[in-house]
Amino acid sequence: MTERIRLTDVTKQFPGAKGADPQLALQDVSLSIEAGEIYGLIGQSGAGKSTLLRMIDGLERPTSGTIAVDGTDLAGLRPDEMRALRRSIGMVFQQFSLWNARTVYDNIAVPLKLAGWSKEAINARVAELIDFVGLHGKAFAKPRQLSGGQKQRVGIARAIATRPSIVLADEATSALDPQTTTEIIDLLRAANTEFGITMVVVTHEMDVIARLADRLSILSRGQVVETGEVHQVLSRPEHPVSAGLVGSYTRMTLSEEDRRELREGFAGTGISVVVQESLLRSPVLSRLARQHDVDFTVITGGISRTKGLPYGQLSLALYGEGQDVDAFVAGLRQHAEVSTW
């Protein structure tokens, strides 16, 4: 696939207050985002997610390192070239950022007017977008007459109005209730699918990433600690920060303390199984249990899907003779990643 955005060794410092040391917001961040994908950036508050998004949009410049969009280094652009580039980037905000005195039509039309579209073209495009985001009959409503979800639909329509190749979404669902969050996730996915827009989604909610993104990077204290396919990271997080975020979301993994307590409470062998597609196609666990005369209980875990791909972990307690348990584990490892504890 074509690379749309690349960050190479990006560091960002902000001046400290009253002679204090500079504040490090990002350190040595490198990312590659492909055209047409939905890329998630997740981390706790202060991890540097929004700063990174602002640099992709050209609103902040890195202290060091390079940011390239479609192969063009942003640092080398003249102001007029930067303005032209930013017209190819749409932005969806947490707090909607609508003009309260203007109608839905006017809010959506603003970027089109700035881009020099004719009145006829603006009318046609706004009508198309109002239909796409599901705001029929709301063209002349003011923001105060809209719900939070409807306001965000206006924000999304405005972000994609000029047919940008990139949309940056900064905590676009964090101010919404669960049902409205689902609707906005579906709308963002539809915009990605129908228009081929590359999306970079910043959030602190793993649920949003799991339901929307193709790949993700996890940030902590200004550094990328893990990058990968969403279903892989959800099944097998490698960094402690990732494991904490995934564990809080899925409730599928056991901490070392949990394992220690469980080991004291039963005489069996504990194993953790990373779910893979082959494990779901046939009754592997029950077949191996019969074959090797091993009993098992599921202690915790679960299986879900993102973009049609399975993710999850199962923690099992195995009961049987030592050699039989070993044979069970060896057979299971042909279908899944297994660790014992």
Coordinates of C-alpha atoms in Angstrom, one line a residue:
M1 CA 0.0 0.0 0.0
T2 CA 1.0 3.6 -0.5
E3 CA 2.4 5.4 2.6
R4 CA 0.4 8.5 3.4
I5 CA 2.1 9.8 6.6
R6 CA 5.6 9.2 8.0
L7 CA 7.1 10.4 11.2
T8 CA 10.8 9.8 11.7
D9 CA 12.5 10.3 15.1
V10 CA 10.1 13.1 16.0
T11 CA 10.8 15.0 19.3
K12 CA 8.8 17.9 20.6
Q13 CA 9.8 20.2 23.5
F14 CA 7.8 23.1 24.9
P15 CA 9.5 25.9 26.8
G16 CA 9.4 25.6 30.5
A17 CA 7.6 28.3 32.6
K18 CA 9.8 31.1 34.0
G19 CA 13.1 29.6 33.2
A20 CA 12.2 26.0 34.1
D21 CA 13.5 23.1 32.0
P22 CA 11.7 22.5 28.7
Q23 CA 8.8 20.2 28.8
L24 CA 9.3 17.1 26.7
A25 CA 6.0 16.2 24.9
L26 CA 7.3 13.6 22.4
Q27 CA 10.5 11.8 22.1
D28 CA 11.9 9.9 19.1
V29 CA 8.5 9.0 17.7
S30 CA 8.5 7.1 14.4
L31 CA 5.3 6.0 12.6
S32 CA 4.3 4.9 9.2
I33 CA 0.6 5.3 8.3
E34 CA -0.7 3.8 5.0
A35 CA -3.2 5.4 2.6
G36 CA -6.8 4.4 3.3
E37 CA -6.2 2.9 6.8
I38 CA -7.6 3.9 10.1
Y39 CA -4.7 4.3 12.5
G40 CA -5.3 4.6 16.2
L41 CA -3.2 6.6 18.7
I42 CA -4.0 5.7 22.3
G43 CA -2.6 6.5 25.7
Q44 CA -3.4 8.1 29.0
S45 CA -3.8 11.9 29.4
G46 CA -0.4 13.6 28.8
A47 CA 1.0 10.8 26.7
G48 CA 1.5 13.2 23.7
K49 CA -1.3 12.1 21.5
S50 CA -2.9 15.4 20.7
T51 CA 0.5 17.1 20.3
L52 CA 1.4 14.4 17.7
L53 CA -1.9 15.1 15.9
R54 CA -1.2 18.8 15.8
M55 CA 2.2 18.3 14.2
I56 CA 0.7 16.1 11.5
D57 CA -1.7 19.0 10.8
G58 CA 1.1 21.5 10.6
L59 CA -0.1 23.4 13.7
E60 CA 3.1 22.5 15.6
R61 CA 6.6 21.9 14.3
P62 CA 8.8 19.2 15.8
T63 CA 11.9 20.2 17.8
S64 CA 13.7 17.6 15.8
G65 CA 12.9 14.8 13.4
T66 CA 10.8 14.9 10.2
I67 CA 7.1 14.6 9.4
A68 CA 6.2 13.8 5.8
V69 CA 2.7 13.7 4.1
D70 CA 2.6 12.0 0.8
G71 CA 6.4 12.0 0.7
T72 CA 6.7 15.8 1.3
D73 CA 8.6 17.0 4.4
L74 CA 6.4 19.5 6.1
A75 CA 9.5 21.5 7.4
G76 CA 10.4 22.4 3.8
L77 CA 7.0 24.0 2.9
R78 CA 6.4 27.7 2.4
P79 CA 3.4 29.1 4.2
D80 CA 1.3 29.0 1.0
E81 CA 2.3 25.4 0.4
M82 CA 1.4 24.5 4.0
R83 CA -2.0 26.1 3.6
A84 CA -2.6 24.1 0.5
L85 CA -1.5 20.9 2.2
R86 CA -3.8 21.6 5.2
R87 CA -6.7 21.8 2.8
S88 CA -6.2 18.1 2.2
I89 CA -6.5 17.4 5.9
G90 CA -9.8 17.4 7.8
M91 CA -10.1 17.7 11.6
V92 CA -12.8 16.3 13.9
F93 CA -12.7 17.8 17.5
Q94 CA -13.8 16.5 20.9
Q95 CA -16.0 19.6 21.6
F96 CA -17.3 19.9 18.0
S97 CA -16.0 23.4 17.5
L98 CA -19.1 24.6 15.6
W99 CA -20.0 28.2 15.0
N100 CA -23.0 28.6 17.3
A101 CA -24.6 31.5 15.4
R102 CA -24.5 29.6 12.1
T103 CA -26.7 26.9 10.8
V104 CA -25.7 23.3 10.0
Y105 CA -25.5 24.3 6.4
D106 CA -23.2 27.2 7.1
N107 CA -20.9 25.2 9.4
I108 CA -20.5 22.6 6.7
A109 CA -20.1 25.2 3.9
V110 CA -17.3 27.1 5.6
P111 CA -14.3 25.0 4.3
L112 CA -15.9 24.9 0.9
K113 CA -16.1 28.7 0.7
L114 CA -12.5 29.1 1.9
A115 CA -11.5 26.6 -0.8
G116 CA -13.2 28.8 -3.5
W117 CA -16.1 26.5 -4.4
S118 CA -18.9 28.0 -6.4
K119 CA -22.3 28.5 -4.8
E120 CA -23.9 25.8 -6.9
A121 CA -21.1 23.3 -6.0
I122 CA -21.4 24.2 -2.3
N123 CA -25.2 23.7 -2.3
A124 CA -24.8 20.3 -3.9
R125 CA -21.9 19.2 -1.7
V126 CA -23.6 20.3 1.6
A127 CA -26.8 18.5 0.6
E128 CA -24.8 15.4 -0.2
L129 CA -23.0 15.5 3.2
I130 CA -26.2 16.2 5.2
D131 CA -27.6 13.1 3.7
F132 CA -24.4 11.1 4.3
V133 CA -24.2 11.9 8.0
G134 CA -27.9 11.4 8.6
L135 CA -29.0 15.0 9.4
H136 CA -32.1 15.1 7.1
G137 CA -34.2 18.2 7.9
K138 CA -31.5 19.8 10.0
A139 CA -29.8 22.0 7.4
F140 CA -31.1 25.3 8.9
A141 CA -30.9 24.2 12.6
K142 CA -28.5 26.0 14.9
P143 CA -26.0 24.0 17.1
R144 CA -28.0 24.8 20.2
Q145 CA -30.9 22.8 18.7
L146 CA -28.8 19.7 18.2
S147 CA -27.8 16.8 20.4
G148 CA -24.1 16.1 21.1
G149 CA -24.2 13.3 18.5
Q150 CA -25.8 15.5 15.9
K151 CA -23.2 18.2 16.5
Q152 CA -20.4 15.6 15.9
R153 CA -22.1 14.6 12.7
V154 CA -21.9 18.2 11.6
G155 CA -18.2 18.2 12.6
I156 CA -17.6 15.1 10.5
A157 CA -19.4 16.5 7.5
R158 CA -17.3 19.7 7.8
A159 CA -14.1 17.6 8.1
I160 CA -14.7 15.7 4.9
A161 CA -16.4 18.5 2.9
T162 CA -13.5 19.3 0.7
R163 CA -12.8 15.6 0.0
P164 CA -9.6 15.5 2.0
S165 CA -7.2 12.5 1.8
I166 CA -6.6 12.6 5.6
V167 CA -8.9 13.1 8.5
L168 CA -7.5 13.6 12.1
A169 CA -10.0 12.8 14.9
D170 CA -9.0 14.1 18.4
E171 CA -11.1 12.3 21.1
A172 CA -14.1 12.5 18.7
T173 CA -16.3 10.3 20.9
S174 CA -15.2 11.0 24.5
A175 CA -18.0 13.6 25.1
L176 CA -20.7 11.2 23.9
D177 CA -22.9 8.5 25.5
P178 CA -22.3 4.8 24.6
Q179 CA -25.0 4.6 22.0
T180 CA -24.0 7.8 20.3
T181 CA -20.4 6.7 20.4
T182 CA -21.3 3.6 18.4
E183 CA -23.2 5.7 15.8
I184 CA -20.2 8.0 15.4
I185 CA -17.8 5.1 15.1
D186 CA -20.0 3.6 12.4
L187 CA -20.1 7.0 10.6
L188 CA -16.3 7.4 10.7
R189 CA -15.9 3.8 9.4
A190 CA -18.4 4.6 6.6
A191 CA -16.4 7.7 5.6
N192 CA -13.2 5.7 5.5
T193 CA -14.8 2.9 3.4
E194 CA -16.8 5.1 1.0
F195 CA -14.3 7.8 0.3
G196 CA -11.0 6.0 1.0
I197 CA -9.9 8.6 3.6
T198 CA -6.9 7.9 5.7
M199 CA -7.9 8.5 9.3
V200 CA -5.7 9.0 12.4
V201 CA -7.8 8.6 15.5
V202 CA -6.6 9.8 18.9
T203 CA -8.4 8.4 22.0
H204 CA -7.9 7.2 25.5
E205 CA -10.6 4.6 25.0
M206 CA -9.5 1.1 23.9
D207 CA -13.0 0.2 22.9
V208 CA -13.0 2.9 20.2
I209 CA -9.7 1.5 18.8
A210 CA -10.9 -2.1 18.9
R211 CA -14.1 -1.2 16.9
L212 CA -12.6 1.3 14.5
A213 CA -8.9 1.1 13.8
D214 CA -6.8 -1.2 11.6
R215 CA -3.5 -0.6 13.4
L216 CA -2.5 1.4 16.5
S217 CA 0.4 2.8 18.4
I218 CA 0.3 3.1 22.2
L219 CA 2.0 6.1 23.7
S220 CA 3.3 6.6 27.2
R221 CA 5.1 9.7 28.4
G222 CA 5.8 11.0 24.9
Q223 CA 7.1 7.7 23.5
V224 CA 5.6 5.0 21.3
V225 CA 5.8 1.8 23.4
E226 CA 4.0 -0.5 21.1
T227 CA 2.7 -0.6 17.5
G228 CA 0.8 -3.3 15.6
E229 CA -2.3 -4.7 14.2
V230 CA -5.2 -4.0 16.5
H231 CA -6.3 -7.7 16.9
Q232 CA -2.7 -8.7 17.6
V233 CA -2.1 -6.1 20.3
L234 CA -5.4 -6.9 21.9
S235 CA -4.5 -10.6 22.0
R236 CA -0.8 -10.3 22.9
P237 CA 0.2 -6.9 24.3
E238 CA 4.0 -6.8 24.8
H239 CA 4.7 -3.7 26.8
P240 CA 3.5 -3.3 30.4
V241 CA 1.6 -0.1 29.5
S242 CA -0.1 -1.9 26.6
A243 CA -1.0 -4.8 28.8
G244 CA -2.5 -2.4 31.3
L245 CA -4.7 -0.7 28.7
V246 CA -5.7 -4.0 27.1
G247 CA -6.4 -5.7 30.4
S248 CA -8.6 -2.9 31.6
Y249 CA -10.6 -3.1 28.4
T250 CA -10.9 -6.8 27.7
R251 CA -10.8 -8.2 31.3
M252 CA -9.3 -11.3 29.6
T253 CA -5.8 -11.3 31.0
L254 CA -4.4 -12.2 34.4
S255 CA -1.9 -10.1 36.3
E256 CA 1.1 -11.8 37.9
E257 CA -0.5 -11.2 41.2
D258 CA -3.7 -12.9 40.0
R259 CA -1.7 -15.9 38.8
R260 CA 0.2 -16.2 42.1
E261 CA -3.1 -16.2 44.1
L262 CA -4.6 -18.8 41.7
R263 CA -1.5 -21.1 42.0
E264 CA -2.0 -21.1 45.7
G265 CA -5.7 -22.1 45.3
F266 CA -5.6 -25.1 43.0
A267 CA -3.3 -28.1 42.3
G268 CA -3.5 -28.0 38.5
T269 CA -1.2 -26.5 35.9
G270 CA -2.1 -22.9 34.8
I271 CA -1.8 -21.9 31.1
S272 CA -2.7 -18.8 29.2
V273 CA -3.7 -19.2 25.5
V274 CA -3.6 -16.5 22.9
V275 CA -6.6 -17.0 20.7
Q276 CA -5.9 -17.6 17.0
E277 CA -8.4 -18.4 14.1
S278 CA -7.3 -22.0 13.9
L279 CA -8.3 -22.5 17.5
L280 CA -11.9 -21.5 16.7
R281 CA -12.4 -23.7 13.6
S282 CA -12.6 -27.0 15.4
P283 CA -13.0 -28.2 19.0
V284 CA -9.3 -28.3 19.7
L285 CA -9.5 -28.1 23.5
S286 CA -12.0 -30.9 24.0
R287 CA -10.3 -33.1 21.5
L288 CA -6.9 -32.8 23.1
A289 CA -8.5 -33.3 26.6
R290 CA -10.0 -36.6 25.5
Q291 CA -6.9 -37.7 23.7
H292 CA -4.6 -37.1 26.6
D293 CA -7.0 -37.8 29.5
V294 CA -6.7 -34.2 30.8
D295 CA -9.5 -32.2 32.5
F296 CA -9.6 -28.4 32.3
T297 CA -11.5 -25.4 33.6
V298 CA -11.6 -21.9 32.2
I299 CA -10.5 -19.5 34.9
T300 CA -11.0 -16.3 33.0
G301 CA -10.8 -14.8 29.5
G302 CA -12.8 -14.2 26.4
I303 CA -12.9 -14.0 22.7
S304 CA -14.1 -11.1 20.5
R305 CA -13.5 -9.8 17.0
T306 CA -12.3 -6.6 15.5
K307 CA -12.6 -6.1 11.7
G308 CA -13.6 -9.7 11.5
L309 CA -10.4 -11.0 13.1
P310 CA -10.5 -12.8 16.5
Y311 CA -8.6 -11.6 19.6
G312 CA -8.5 -12.7 23.2
Q313 CA -6.9 -14.9 25.8
L314 CA -8.1 -17.8 27.8
S315 CA -6.6 -18.8 31.1
L316 CA -7.1 -22.5 31.9
A317 CA -6.4 -24.8 34.8
L318 CA -5.3 -28.3 33.6
Y319 CA -5.7 -31.4 35.7
G320 CA -4.0 -34.8 34.9
E321 CA -0.7 -36.7 35.1
G322 CA 2.3 -34.6 34.3
Q323 CA 3.2 -36.3 31.0
D324 CA -0.4 -36.0 29.9
V325 CA -0.6 -32.3 30.7
D326 CA 2.7 -31.8 28.8
A327 CA 1.3 -33.6 25.8
F328 CA -1.9 -31.5 25.9
V329 CA 0.1 -28.3 26.0
A330 CA 2.4 -29.5 23.2
G331 CA -0.7 -30.3 21.0
L332 CA -2.3 -27.0 21.9
R333 CA 0.8 -25.1 20.8
Q334 CA 0.2 -26.3 17.2
H335 CA -2.9 -24.1 17.2
A336 CA -2.2 -21.2 19.5
E337 CA 0.5 -19.4 21.5
V338 CA 0.6 -21.0 25.0
S339 CA 2.4 -20.0 28.2
T340 CA 2.4 -21.9 31.5
W341 CA 2.4 -20.5 35.0

